[in-house]
Coordinates of C-alpha atoms in Angstrom, one line a residue:
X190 CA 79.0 -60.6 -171.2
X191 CA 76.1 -63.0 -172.8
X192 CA 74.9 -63.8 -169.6
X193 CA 74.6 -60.3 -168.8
X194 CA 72.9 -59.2 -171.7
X195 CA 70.6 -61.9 -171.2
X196 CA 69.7 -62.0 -167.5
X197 CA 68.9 -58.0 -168.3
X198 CA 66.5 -58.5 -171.1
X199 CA 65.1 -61.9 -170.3
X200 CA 64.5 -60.4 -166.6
X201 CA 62.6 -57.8 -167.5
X202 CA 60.4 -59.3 -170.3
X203 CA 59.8 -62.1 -167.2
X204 CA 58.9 -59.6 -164.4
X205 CA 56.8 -57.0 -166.7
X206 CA 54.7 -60.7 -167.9
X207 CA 54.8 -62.4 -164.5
X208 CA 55.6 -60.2 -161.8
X209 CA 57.1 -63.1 -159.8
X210 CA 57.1 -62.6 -156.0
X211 CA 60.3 -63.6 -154.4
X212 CA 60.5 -64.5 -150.9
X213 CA 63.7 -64.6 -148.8
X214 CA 66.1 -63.7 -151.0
X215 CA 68.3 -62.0 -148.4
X216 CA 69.0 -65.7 -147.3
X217 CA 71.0 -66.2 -150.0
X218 CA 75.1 -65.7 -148.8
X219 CA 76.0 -62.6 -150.9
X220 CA 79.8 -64.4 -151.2
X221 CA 80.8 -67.7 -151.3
X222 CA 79.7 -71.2 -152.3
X223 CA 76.1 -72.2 -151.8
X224 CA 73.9 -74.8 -152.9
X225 CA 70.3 -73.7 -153.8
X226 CA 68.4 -77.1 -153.6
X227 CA 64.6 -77.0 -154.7
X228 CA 61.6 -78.7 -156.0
X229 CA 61.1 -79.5 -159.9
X230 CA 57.8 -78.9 -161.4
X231 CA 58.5 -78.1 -164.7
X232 CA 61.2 -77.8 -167.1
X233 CA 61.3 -73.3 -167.3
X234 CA 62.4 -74.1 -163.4
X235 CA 65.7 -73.1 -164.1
X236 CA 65.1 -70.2 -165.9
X237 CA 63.0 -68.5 -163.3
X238 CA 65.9 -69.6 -160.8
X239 CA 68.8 -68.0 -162.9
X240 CA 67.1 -64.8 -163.7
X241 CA 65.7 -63.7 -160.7
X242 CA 68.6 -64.6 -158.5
X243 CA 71.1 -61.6 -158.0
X244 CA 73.9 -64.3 -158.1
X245 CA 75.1 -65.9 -160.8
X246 CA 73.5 -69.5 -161.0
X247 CA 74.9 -73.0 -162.7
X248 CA 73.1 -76.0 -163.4
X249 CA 73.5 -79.1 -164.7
X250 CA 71.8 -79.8 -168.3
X251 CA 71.4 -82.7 -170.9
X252 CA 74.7 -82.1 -173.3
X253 CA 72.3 -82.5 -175.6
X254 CA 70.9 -79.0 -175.4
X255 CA 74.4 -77.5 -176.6
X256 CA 75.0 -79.8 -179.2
X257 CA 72.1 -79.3 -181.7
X258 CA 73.3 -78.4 -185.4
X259 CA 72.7 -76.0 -187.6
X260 CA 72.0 -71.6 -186.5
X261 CA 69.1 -73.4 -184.3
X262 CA 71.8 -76.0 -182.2
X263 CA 74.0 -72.6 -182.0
X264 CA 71.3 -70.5 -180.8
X265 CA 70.6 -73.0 -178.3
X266 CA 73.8 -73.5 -177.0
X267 CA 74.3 -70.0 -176.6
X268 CA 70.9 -69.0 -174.5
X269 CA 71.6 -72.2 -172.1
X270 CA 75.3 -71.8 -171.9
X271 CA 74.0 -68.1 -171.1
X272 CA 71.7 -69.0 -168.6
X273 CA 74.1 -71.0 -166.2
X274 CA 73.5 -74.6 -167.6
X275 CA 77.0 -76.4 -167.8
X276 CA 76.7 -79.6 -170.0
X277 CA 76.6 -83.3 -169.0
X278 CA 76.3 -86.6 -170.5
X279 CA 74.0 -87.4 -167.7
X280 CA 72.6 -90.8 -169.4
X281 CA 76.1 -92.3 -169.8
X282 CA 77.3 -95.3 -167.2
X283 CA 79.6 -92.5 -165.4
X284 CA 76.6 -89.6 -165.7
X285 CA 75.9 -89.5 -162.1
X286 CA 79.7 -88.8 -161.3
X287 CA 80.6 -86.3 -163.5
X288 CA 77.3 -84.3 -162.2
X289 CA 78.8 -84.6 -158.5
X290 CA 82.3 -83.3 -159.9
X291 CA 81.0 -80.9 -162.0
X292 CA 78.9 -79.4 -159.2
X293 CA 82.2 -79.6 -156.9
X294 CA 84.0 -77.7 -158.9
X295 CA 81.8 -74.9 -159.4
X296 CA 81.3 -74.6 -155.6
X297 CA 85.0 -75.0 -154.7
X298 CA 85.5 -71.6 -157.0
X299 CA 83.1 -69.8 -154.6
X300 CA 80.0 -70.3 -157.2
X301 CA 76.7 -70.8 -156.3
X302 CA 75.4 -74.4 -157.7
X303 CA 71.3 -75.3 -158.1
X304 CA 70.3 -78.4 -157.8
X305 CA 66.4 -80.5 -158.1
X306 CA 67.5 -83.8 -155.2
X307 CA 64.9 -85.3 -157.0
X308 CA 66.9 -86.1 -159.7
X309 CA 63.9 -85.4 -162.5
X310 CA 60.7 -83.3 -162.9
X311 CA 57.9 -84.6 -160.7
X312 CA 55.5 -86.8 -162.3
X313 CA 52.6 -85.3 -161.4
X314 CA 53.1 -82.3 -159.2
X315 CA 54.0 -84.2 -155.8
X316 CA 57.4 -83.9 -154.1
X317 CA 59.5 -86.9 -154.7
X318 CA 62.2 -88.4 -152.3
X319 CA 65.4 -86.7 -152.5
X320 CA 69.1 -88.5 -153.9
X321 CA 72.2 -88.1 -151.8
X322 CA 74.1 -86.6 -154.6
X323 CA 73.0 -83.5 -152.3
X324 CA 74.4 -84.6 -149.0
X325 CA 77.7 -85.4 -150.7
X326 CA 78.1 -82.0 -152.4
X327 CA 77.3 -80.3 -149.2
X328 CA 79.7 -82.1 -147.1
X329 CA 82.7 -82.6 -149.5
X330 CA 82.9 -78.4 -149.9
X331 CA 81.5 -77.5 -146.9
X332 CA 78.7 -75.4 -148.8
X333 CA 75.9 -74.3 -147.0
X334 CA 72.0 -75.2 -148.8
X335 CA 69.4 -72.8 -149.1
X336 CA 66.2 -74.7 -149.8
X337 CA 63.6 -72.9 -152.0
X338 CA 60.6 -73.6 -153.6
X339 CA 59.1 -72.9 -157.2
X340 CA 55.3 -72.4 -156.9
X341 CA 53.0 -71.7 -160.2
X342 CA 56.0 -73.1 -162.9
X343 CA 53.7 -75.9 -163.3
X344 CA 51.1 -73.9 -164.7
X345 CA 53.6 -71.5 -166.9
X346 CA 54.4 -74.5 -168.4
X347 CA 52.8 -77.8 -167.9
X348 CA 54.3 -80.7 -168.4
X349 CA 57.6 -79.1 -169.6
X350 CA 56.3 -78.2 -172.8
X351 CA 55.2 -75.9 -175.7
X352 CA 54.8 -72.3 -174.8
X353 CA 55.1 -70.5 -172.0
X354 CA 52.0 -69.0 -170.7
X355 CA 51.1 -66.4 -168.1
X356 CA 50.7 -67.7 -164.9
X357 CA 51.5 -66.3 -161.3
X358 CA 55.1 -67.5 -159.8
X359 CA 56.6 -67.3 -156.8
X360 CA 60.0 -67.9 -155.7
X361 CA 60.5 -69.0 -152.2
X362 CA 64.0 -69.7 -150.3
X363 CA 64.5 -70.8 -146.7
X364 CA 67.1 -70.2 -144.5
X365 CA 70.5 -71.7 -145.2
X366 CA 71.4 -75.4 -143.9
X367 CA 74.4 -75.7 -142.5
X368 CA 76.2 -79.2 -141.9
X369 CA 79.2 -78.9 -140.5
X370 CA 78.5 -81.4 -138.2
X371 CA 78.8 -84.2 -140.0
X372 CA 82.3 -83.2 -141.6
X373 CA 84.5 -86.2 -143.0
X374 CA 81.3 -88.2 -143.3
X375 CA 80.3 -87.7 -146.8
X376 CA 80.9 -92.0 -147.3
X377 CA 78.3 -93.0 -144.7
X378 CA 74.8 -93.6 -146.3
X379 CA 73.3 -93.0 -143.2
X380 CA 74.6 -89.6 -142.6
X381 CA 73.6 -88.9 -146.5
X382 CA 70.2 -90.0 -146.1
X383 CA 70.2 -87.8 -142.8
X384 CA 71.0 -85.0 -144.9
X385 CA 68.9 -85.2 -147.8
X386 CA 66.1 -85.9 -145.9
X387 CA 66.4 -83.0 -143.8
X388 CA 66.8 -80.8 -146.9
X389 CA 63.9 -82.2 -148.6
X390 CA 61.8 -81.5 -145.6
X391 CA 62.7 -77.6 -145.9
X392 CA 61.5 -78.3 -149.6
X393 CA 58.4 -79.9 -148.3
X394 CA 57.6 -77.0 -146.0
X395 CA 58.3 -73.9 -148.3
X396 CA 56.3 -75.7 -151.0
X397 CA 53.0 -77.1 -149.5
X398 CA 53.4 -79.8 -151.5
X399 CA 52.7 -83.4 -150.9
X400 CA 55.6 -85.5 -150.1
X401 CA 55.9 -89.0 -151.1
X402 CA 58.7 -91.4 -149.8
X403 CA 60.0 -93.5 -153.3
X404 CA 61.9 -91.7 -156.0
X405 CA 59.9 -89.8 -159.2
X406 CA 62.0 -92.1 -161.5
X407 CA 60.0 -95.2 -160.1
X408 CA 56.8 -93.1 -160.1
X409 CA 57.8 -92.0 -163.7
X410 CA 57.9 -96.0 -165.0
X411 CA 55.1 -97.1 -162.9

């Protein structure tokens, strides 16, 4: 019911301030799992993605977002809880895994799981190479992926912080990846990286954005 409430107020405050244009949203399978796999400009991302998406959406987020204290920390975890975001302790040895499981499990009850391959926001705007957690979630469930693209978050919000401002935004999907194909070989690196890549190169595509070949954590430190 709070998610309802939510994605019905939220959603309209968003379209009446941004009017975001939304392009190919009939690519989206109206039942069954699917994997929406995108670029990550900024951190309100997600929030664009859950609330304009007929589907309900989940996510993976920092635990830390749901485990403020105090009427703020419960506030918090409400709105994100809300919005899709399932918790993870994504910094811990054993982070990466429980991601990969936690998105199984939400596609293998016929939900629809979003997902940034890049693993973090991009650095400065540029799309970064994508990580096979993507490949494997596809192949182990048999999930389709619908690439899309954010476009103008990065100006709503840049950097991932402060307020949001009023920006134009569009919303862009592709058409759904399907990789049958290469069933039973979610353990071969090559096959993952085939996968990825491919995905990432929808990304590239419905984006216009520039596409660099080393991972946005390494730009990130550099």
């Amino acid at each position: 019911m709070s998610r309802i409430v939510l994605k019905a107020i939220l959603g309209f405050v968003m379209r009446v301030l941004y009017r975001p244009r939304v392009e190919g949203m009939e690519r989206i399978p109206a039942t069954g799992p699917v994997i929406l796999a995108g670029n990550h400009v900024t951190f309100i991302d997600s929030m664009f993605l859950s609330l304009l998406v007929k589907r309900p959406v989940y996510f993976i987020g920092k635990d830390e977002y749901v485990t403020g204290k105090g009427l703020k920390g419960r506030l918090m975890a409400w709105f994100f809880t809300s919005a899709g975001m399932i918790p993870v302790d994504r910094d811990g040895g054993h982070g990466g895994v429980a991601a990969l499981m936690t998105g199984r499990r939400v596609l293998e009850e016929g939900s629809v799981f979003g997902i940034y391959p890049e693993g973090t926001r991009s650095p400065d705007g540029r799309l970064y190479r994508g990580r096979t957690g993507i490949a494997r979630l596809t192949l182990m469930t048999g999930a389709p992926v619908v690439p899309f693209a954010m476009i103008g978050t990065d100006k709503v919000q840049p950097g991932g912080k402060g307020l949001p401002r009023i920006a134009p935004v569009t919303v862009r999907f592709g058409e759904a990846l399907d990789f049958s194909r290469y069933d039973g070989m979610d353990r071969d690196r090559y096959v993952l990286r085939a996968v990825t890549d491919e995905v990432m190169s929808d990304v590239m595509e419905l984006s216009g954005q520039e596409y660099v070949d080393m991972y946005a954590t390494k730009a990130r430190a550099a």
